[in-house]
PDB file of C-alpha atoms in Angstrom:
ATOM      1  CA  MET V   1       0.000   0.000   0.000  1.00 65.00           C
ATOM      2  CA  ASN V   2       2.870   2.355   0.746  1.00 71.00           C
ATOM      3  CA  GLU V   3       4.190   1.768  -2.786  1.00 77.00           C
ATOM      4  CA  THR V   4       0.756   2.594  -4.214  1.00 80.00           C
ATOM      5  CA  LEU V   5       0.685   5.917  -2.347  1.00 76.00           C
ATOM      6  CA  LYS V   6       4.170   6.813  -3.579  1.00 78.00           C
ATOM      7  CA  ASP V   7       3.158   5.861  -7.114  1.00 85.00           C
ATOM      8  CA  LEU V   8       0.029   7.964  -6.827  1.00 87.00           C
ATOM      9  CA  GLU V   9       2.044  10.935  -5.563  1.00 87.00           C
ATOM     10  CA  GLN V  10       4.468  10.618  -8.491  1.00 89.00           C
ATOM     11  CA  LYS V  11       1.617  10.438 -10.988  1.00 90.00           C
ATOM     12  CA  ARG V  12      -0.063  13.444  -9.406  1.00 90.00           C
ATOM     13  CA  SER V  13       3.186  15.397  -9.590  1.00 91.00           C
ATOM     14  CA  ALA V  14       3.578  14.433 -13.245  1.00 91.00           C
ATOM     15  CA  VAL V  15       0.022  15.546 -14.036  1.00 93.00           C
ATOM     16  CA  TYR V  16       0.502  18.848 -12.200  1.00 92.00           C
ATOM     17  CA  GLY V  17       3.778  19.404 -14.027  1.00 93.00           C
ATOM     18  CA  SER V  18       2.161  18.721 -17.394  1.00 94.00           C
ATOM     19  CA  PHE V  19      -0.753  20.981 -16.543  1.00 94.00           C
ATOM     20  CA  ASN V  20       1.574  23.809 -15.513  1.00 95.00           C
ATOM     21  CA  ASP V  21       3.597  23.420 -18.706  1.00 95.00           C
ATOM     22  CA  LEU V  22       0.433  23.493 -20.799  1.00 96.00           C
ATOM     23  CA  TYR V  23      -0.812  26.579 -18.939  1.00 96.00           C
ATOM     24  CA  ASP V  24       2.514  28.353 -19.522  1.00 96.00           C
ATOM     25  CA  ASP V  25       2.401  27.485 -23.240  1.00 96.00           C
ATOM     26  CA  ILE V  26      -1.158  28.777 -23.568  1.00 97.00           C
ATOM     27  CA  CYS V  27      -0.295  31.993 -21.725  1.00 97.00           C
ATOM     28  CA  LYS V  28       2.675  32.545 -24.022  1.00 97.00           C
ATOM     29  CA  GLU V  29       0.537  31.997 -27.131  1.00 97.00           C
ATOM     30  CA  VAL V  30      -2.155  34.347 -25.825  1.00 97.00           C
ATOM     31  CA  TYR V  31       0.446  37.045 -25.097  1.00 97.00           C
ATOM     32  CA  ILE V  32       1.965  36.699 -28.567  1.00 97.00           C
ATOM     33  CA  ASP V  33      -1.466  36.766 -30.220  1.00 97.00           C
ATOM     34  CA  THR V  34      -2.486  39.828 -28.202  1.00 98.00           C
ATOM     35  CA  ILE V  35       0.725  41.637 -29.085  1.00 98.00           C
ATOM     36  CA  ASN V  36       0.244  40.874 -32.793  1.00 98.00           C
ATOM     37  CA  ARG V  37      -3.372  42.074 -32.740  1.00 98.00           C
ATOM     38  CA  LEU V  38      -2.366  45.272 -30.929  1.00 98.00           C
ATOM     39  CA  LYS V  39       0.434  45.921 -33.430  1.00 98.00           C
ATOM     40  CA  GLU V  40      -2.054  45.533 -36.281  1.00 97.00           C
ATOM     41  CA  HIS V  41      -4.499  47.885 -34.563  1.00 97.00           C
ATOM     42  CA  ILE V  42      -1.738  50.455 -34.032  1.00 98.00           C
ATOM     43  CA  LYS V  43      -0.871  50.327 -37.741  1.00 96.00           C
ATOM     44  CA  LEU V  44      -4.523  50.955 -38.624  1.00 96.00           C
ATOM     45  CA  LEU V  45      -4.678  53.887 -36.210  1.00 97.00           C
ATOM     46  CA  GLU V  46      -1.467  55.338 -37.633  1.00 96.00           C
ATOM     47  CA  GLY V  47      -3.003  55.151 -41.121  1.00 94.00           C
ATOM     48  CA  GLU V  48      -6.122  56.954 -39.919  1.00 96.00           C
ATOM     49  CA  LEU V  49      -3.952  59.558 -38.201  1.00 96.00           C
ATOM     50  CA  ASP V  50      -2.173  60.249 -41.491  1.00 94.00           C
ATOM     51  CA  GLU V  51      -5.545  60.720 -43.202  1.00 95.00           C
ATOM     52  CA  PHE V  52      -6.661  63.162 -40.511  1.00 96.00           C
ATOM     53  CA  LYS V  53      -3.391  65.077 -40.821  1.00 95.00           C
ATOM     54  CA  GLN V  54      -3.952  65.422 -44.549  1.00 95.00           C
ATOM     55  CA  LEU V  55      -7.533  66.609 -44.006  1.00 95.00           C
ATOM     56  CA  TYR V  56      -6.355  69.096 -41.403  1.00 95.00           C
ATOM     57  CA  ASP V  57      -3.686  70.475 -43.746  1.00 93.00           C
ATOM     58  CA  PHE V  58      -6.261  70.788 -46.520  1.00 94.00           C
ATOM     59  CA  GLU V  59      -8.699  72.634 -44.258  1.00 93.00           C
ATOM     60  CA  ALA V  60      -5.922  74.878 -42.948  1.00 91.00           C
ATOM     61  CA  LYS V  61      -5.009  75.860 -46.512  1.00 90.00           C
ATOM     62  CA  ARG V  62      -8.669  76.560 -47.294  1.00 90.00           C
ATOM     63  CA  ALA V  63      -8.964  78.703 -44.179  1.00 87.00           C
ATOM     64  CA  GLU V  64      -5.908  80.716 -45.261  1.00 86.00           C
ATOM     65  CA  MET V  65      -7.529  81.328 -48.650  1.00 86.00           C
ATOM     66  CA  TRP V  66     -10.642  82.816 -47.031  1.00 81.00           C
ATOM     67  CA  LYS V  67      -8.756  85.197 -44.754  1.00 71.00           C
TER      68      LYS V  67
END
């Protein structure tokens, strides 16, 4: 019976170790995916910012014409 308890403890430790490794891998993948999505969103926002800068410059030139 003592051997069975030791065996059970070893199996439990192995399962916990595997679970922790899996959790770490999933966390790493989620972080990488989140970073990639945020980078893509930043690029889209930078593109929109450039468009707004161009519109602002255009409106500023028009305002100068009407002065």
